Every structure is written in C-alpha cells, then in structure tokens.
Coordinates of C-alpha atoms in Angstrom, one line a residue:
M1 CA -67.1 38.6 36.0
A2 CA -69.9 39.7 37.8
Y3 CA -72.3 37.3 36.3
A4 CA -70.0 34.5 37.3
A5 CA -69.6 35.7 40.6
F6 CA -73.7 35.9 41.1
V7 CA -73.7 32.1 39.6
Q8 CA -71.6 30.9 42.0
A9 CA -73.0 32.7 44.9
G10 CA -76.3 31.2 44.2
K11 CA -75.1 27.8 44.0
P12 CA -75.0 26.9 47.8
A13 CA -78.0 28.3 48.1
D14 CA -79.6 26.4 45.4
A15 CA -78.1 23.6 46.9
A16 CA -79.4 24.1 50.5
L17 CA -83.3 24.5 49.1
A18 CA -83.0 21.3 47.3
A19 CA -82.0 19.4 50.4
G20 CA -84.5 21.4 52.9
K21 CA -84.9 24.3 54.6
V22 CA -81.7 26.7 54.8
D23 CA -82.1 26.6 58.6
D24 CA -82.0 22.8 58.6
V25 CA -78.5 23.0 56.5
A26 CA -77.4 25.5 59.2
E27 CA -78.0 23.2 62.1
G28 CA -77.1 20.5 60.3
K29 CA -73.6 21.9 59.8
S30 CA -73.3 22.4 63.5
L31 CA -74.2 18.8 64.3
F32 CA -71.8 17.6 61.6
V33 CA -68.8 19.5 63.3
A34 CA -69.8 18.1 66.8
H35 CA -70.2 14.4 65.8
C36 CA -69.1 13.7 62.5
A37 CA -66.2 16.1 61.6
S38 CA -63.4 14.1 64.1
C39 CA -63.6 11.3 61.1
H40 CA -64.9 12.8 58.2
G41 CA -63.1 16.1 58.4
T42 CA -64.4 19.8 59.2
N43 CA -65.6 20.3 55.7
A44 CA -66.6 16.5 55.1
E45 CA -63.7 16.4 52.9
G46 CA -62.5 12.8 54.3
T47 CA -59.6 11.8 56.4
E48 CA -57.4 8.9 56.8
T49 CA -60.1 7.2 59.2
A50 CA -62.9 7.9 56.9
P51 CA -64.0 8.8 53.4
T52 CA -65.3 12.1 51.8
L53 CA -69.1 12.6 52.1
I54 CA -69.3 15.4 49.1
G55 CA -71.5 13.9 46.7
V56 CA -72.9 10.9 48.5
G57 CA -76.4 12.7 49.0
A58 CA -78.9 12.9 51.8
A59 CA -80.0 9.4 51.2
A60 CA -76.5 7.7 52.3
V61 CA -76.4 10.0 55.4
D62 CA -80.0 8.8 56.3
F63 CA -79.3 5.0 55.8
Q64 CA -76.1 5.3 57.7
M65 CA -77.5 7.1 60.7
S66 CA -81.1 5.5 60.8
T67 CA -79.7 1.9 61.0
G68 CA -77.0 3.1 63.6
R69 CA -73.9 2.1 61.8
M70 CA -72.8 6.0 62.2
P71 CA -71.6 7.4 64.4
A72 CA -69.2 4.5 64.3
A73 CA -68.4 2.9 67.7
N74 CA -65.4 1.0 66.4
P75 CA -63.5 0.9 63.3
G76 CA -63.3 -2.5 61.4
P77 CA -64.2 -4.3 58.2
Q78 CA -67.8 -3.0 58.4
A79 CA -70.4 -0.9 60.5
P80 CA -72.8 -3.4 61.9
R81 CA -76.4 -2.2 62.5
K82 CA -77.1 -1.1 66.0
P83 CA -79.1 1.0 68.4
Q84 CA -78.8 4.5 67.8
P85 CA -77.1 7.0 70.5
E86 CA -79.5 8.9 72.2
W87 CA -79.0 12.3 70.8
V88 CA -79.9 10.8 67.3
T89 CA -83.1 11.6 66.3
P90 CA -85.2 11.6 63.3
E91 CA -85.1 15.2 63.1
K92 CA -81.2 15.6 63.7
I93 CA -80.8 13.0 60.8
K94 CA -82.3 15.2 58.6
Q95 CA -80.3 18.1 59.4
I96 CA -77.3 16.4 58.9
S97 CA -78.5 15.0 55.6
A98 CA -79.3 18.3 54.5
Y99 CA -76.3 19.8 55.2
V100 CA -74.4 16.8 53.2
Q101 CA -76.8 17.2 50.3
S102 CA -76.0 21.1 50.3
L103 CA -72.2 20.0 49.9
G104 CA -72.2 18.4 46.3
G105 CA -75.8 17.1 45.7
G106 CA -76.4 13.2 45.3
P107 CA -79.1 10.7 45.9
Q108 CA -81.9 12.2 48.0
V109 CA -84.1 10.3 50.5
P110 CA -87.2 8.7 48.7
G111 CA -90.5 9.6 49.5
A112 CA -93.1 7.2 50.7
E113 CA -94.7 6.7 47.5
Q114 CA -91.4 5.6 46.1
V115 CA -90.9 2.8 48.7
D116 CA -94.5 1.9 49.3
P117 CA -94.6 -2.1 49.0
K118 CA -98.7 -2.0 48.1
L119 CA -97.8 -0.1 45.1
G120 CA -94.9 -2.6 43.8
D121 CA -95.0 -5.9 41.8
A122 CA -93.9 -8.6 44.3
G123 CA -93.5 -11.1 41.3
K124 CA -91.4 -8.9 39.3
G125 CA -89.6 -7.8 42.4
G126 CA -88.5 -11.4 43.1
E127 CA -87.3 -11.9 39.7
L128 CA -84.9 -9.0 40.0
F129 CA -84.0 -10.0 43.5
R130 CA -83.1 -13.3 42.6
A131 CA -80.7 -11.6 39.5
N132 CA -79.1 -9.2 41.4
C133 CA -79.1 -9.9 45.3
I134 CA -79.5 -13.5 46.3
Q135 CA -75.5 -14.3 45.7
C136 CA -75.1 -12.0 48.8
H137 CA -78.3 -11.7 50.8
N138 CA -79.7 -15.4 50.0
W139 CA -83.3 -15.6 48.4
A140 CA -85.2 -14.4 51.5
G141 CA -82.9 -11.5 52.4
A142 CA -81.6 -13.7 55.5
G143 CA -78.1 -12.4 54.7
G144 CA -74.6 -14.1 54.3
A145 CA -70.8 -14.0 54.8
L146 CA -68.6 -12.2 52.3
T147 CA -64.6 -12.0 52.1
Q148 CA -62.1 -9.9 54.3
G149 CA -64.3 -10.0 57.4
K150 CA -67.5 -8.3 55.6
H151 CA -71.0 -9.6 55.5
A152 CA -74.1 -9.1 53.5
P153 CA -76.8 -8.1 56.6
N154 CA -80.1 -9.5 57.0
L155 CA -82.6 -7.5 55.6
N156 CA -85.5 -8.4 57.9
E157 CA -85.0 -5.3 60.1
A158 CA -84.6 -2.8 57.3
T159 CA -87.4 -0.6 56.3
P160 CA -88.6 0.1 53.0
T161 CA -86.9 3.8 52.8
Q162 CA -83.6 2.0 54.0
I163 CA -83.6 -0.8 51.4
Y164 CA -84.2 2.0 48.9
E165 CA -81.4 4.1 49.8
A166 CA -79.0 1.0 50.2
M167 CA -80.0 0.4 46.2
V168 CA -79.0 4.1 45.3
T169 CA -76.1 4.5 47.5
G170 CA -74.2 0.9 47.8
P171 CA -73.3 1.1 51.3
Q172 CA -70.4 -1.0 52.8
A173 CA -69.4 -4.0 50.2
M174 CA -72.8 -3.5 48.3
P175 CA -72.5 -2.2 44.8
V176 CA -74.9 0.8 43.6
F177 CA -78.1 0.2 41.4
N178 CA -78.7 3.4 39.9
D179 CA -81.9 4.4 38.2
T180 CA -80.4 3.4 34.7
T181 CA -79.7 -0.3 36.2
I182 CA -82.5 -0.8 38.3
T183 CA -85.4 1.9 37.6
P184 CA -87.4 3.3 40.7
E185 CA -90.4 1.2 39.8
E186 CA -88.5 -2.0 39.9
K187 CA -86.4 -0.9 43.0
R188 CA -90.2 -0.6 44.7
S189 CA -91.3 -4.2 43.2
M190 CA -88.0 -5.5 45.0
I191 CA -89.2 -4.0 48.0
A192 CA -92.7 -5.3 47.8
Y193 CA -90.9 -8.9 47.6
I194 CA -88.6 -8.2 50.5
T195 CA -91.3 -7.4 52.8
Q196 CA -93.7 -9.9 51.5
V197 CA -91.3 -13.2 52.0
R198 CA -90.0 -11.8 55.6
A199 CA -93.9 -12.1 56.4
Q200 CA -94.2 -15.9 54.8
K201 CA -94.9 -18.7 57.2
D202 CA -92.7 -21.7 57.0
P203 CA -95.5 -24.5 57.2
G204 CA -93.1 -27.2 56.0
G205 CA -90.8 -27.4 59.1
F206 CA -88.4 -24.9 61.1
A207 CA -87.0 -22.1 58.9
L208 CA -83.6 -22.6 60.5
G209 CA -82.9 -19.0 60.0
R210 CA -83.5 -19.3 56.1
I211 CA -79.7 -19.4 55.7
G212 CA -80.1 -22.4 53.3
P213 CA -78.2 -25.7 53.0
V214 CA -75.6 -25.0 55.1
T215 CA -77.7 -24.9 58.5
E216 CA -79.8 -27.7 57.1
G217 CA -77.0 -30.0 56.4
L218 CA -75.5 -28.9 59.8
V219 CA -78.9 -30.2 61.7
A220 CA -79.1 -33.0 59.6
W221 CA -75.7 -34.4 60.3
I222 CA -76.1 -33.4 64.1
V223 CA -79.4 -35.0 64.5
G224 CA -78.4 -38.4 62.5
L225 CA -75.2 -38.8 64.3
S226 CA -77.5 -38.4 67.7
V227 CA -79.6 -41.0 66.3
L228 CA -77.2 -43.3 65.5
A229 CA -75.2 -42.9 69.0
L230 CA -78.5 -43.5 70.8
A231 CA -79.3 -46.7 68.6
A232 CA -75.7 -47.6 69.3
I233 CA -76.4 -47.4 73.1
W234 CA -79.6 -48.8 73.2
I235 CA -78.5 -52.0 71.2
T236 CA -75.7 -52.4 73.8
A237 CA -77.8 -52.2 76.6
K238 CA -80.2 -55.0 75.4
K239 CA -77.1 -57.3 74.8
R240 CA -75.9 -56.9 78.2
Q241 CA -79.6 -57.5 79.6
K242 CA -79.6 -60.6 77.7
S243 CA -76.4 -62.1 78.9

C-alpha cells in the first residue's frame, strides 16, 4: 500500500518534469483556468462545447495556439488560422503546453533538428506528400475544400514545427500520422518538400493560386468568352461601317 501510494504521488511530478519546469506547469494551469477552462473544463476534461485535452500532448496545444486557432473566436465546423490575441506569447503557449502535457502525456513539441528542412530529403518527401496529402492539400500545399464546411488549409503560412505537429496530432479533419505510419525522418523530408515547393517560381506563367484545374479552367472559360464577345463586337462594327 505504501509503495503504491508513493508511485502514484510521483507520477504527476514525473509528467511535469517531462513537459518542462514544474513552475511552467503551475503557471500553465493558472492560464488554462483563466482562458481555456470555460470550453475545455476546469481540469481539461472536456465539455459539450470542446473536447477533452487529456492525452493530446504539448504538440497539440502548441499547434493550435501558435496558429491562432485557439482560443477560438466563434464556434464553427473548423477553427481557422488567425492572428493571436495580445495575451498569447510564446512563453505562455509553452506554459499551457507544459500543463496539458502533465495531465496525460501525448506528443511533445519537436526539437529544431527534427523539423530542419535542410536535413530532409525533398525528393523522398515529395513522394510521401503525394501519397498521403495531396488528396486534401493539393500538390503544392495550397489547400482545398472538404465536406461539411471543413477545409484543408493552405500550408504556405505554416512553420516547419507546425507542419510536424499537425502530422503527429491530427488537428481538425486531418488524420494522425504517428511514427509507425510515417517515421520522424520521413516527416522531416516532407517538411523539406513543402518548404521547397512554396519557394519555387512559376516561370511558365501565372500560378493562379496553384489550386489546380478548377481555377485554370475558369480563367480559360472567362478569357475565351471575353475574346469571342470582343470578336463579335468588332465584326458587327465592321459591317456597320461598310453599310
């Protein structure tokens, strides 16, 4: 009995140390109660408004808050990327992340080396991206519409850290790509591809948002109709001059 009590008492401290300094966890709890508990519950147990955060990990909190998706402004099918409130700083995100990590573990925020595009293989990353991501995000990461009012966001604004965190936490409608499905090295290669593609120029003409054949077809249709209309006006004007 005494041993069991000792082990249980040590677990919260171990979790706190794994997430960061104990004072980060304490400060993170205060911030959580002040800014997050109204939706996620006092102990992050979840409510009818928002899901539980127990076990989601620090990476999920860092992704949602660093992109401005949380705190959410308005309820809807999907929380959009937006500017952060003034009170949200990197330090406060770190503290809330440490607190949530202490509740039940989960994916950690990746280190700089894990997300460094220079250490990845963009060619391999492109193969993996085309196999797993273009159905929603488009080959260039430009995003696209999904069902029930949701969408796959444009990846051009996402940092390497945010891209990695999205893969391991599966925010919104995105599936989770754990390390068994896609290894950390493969994730880094995918980051290398995404960052390389967004920096590419479009020497062949206008990029048109890189959305694909929908916009290209629309432009071709509008330009084609405009040319035909102008041609009809010009022919009519010529005939009137002759008569």
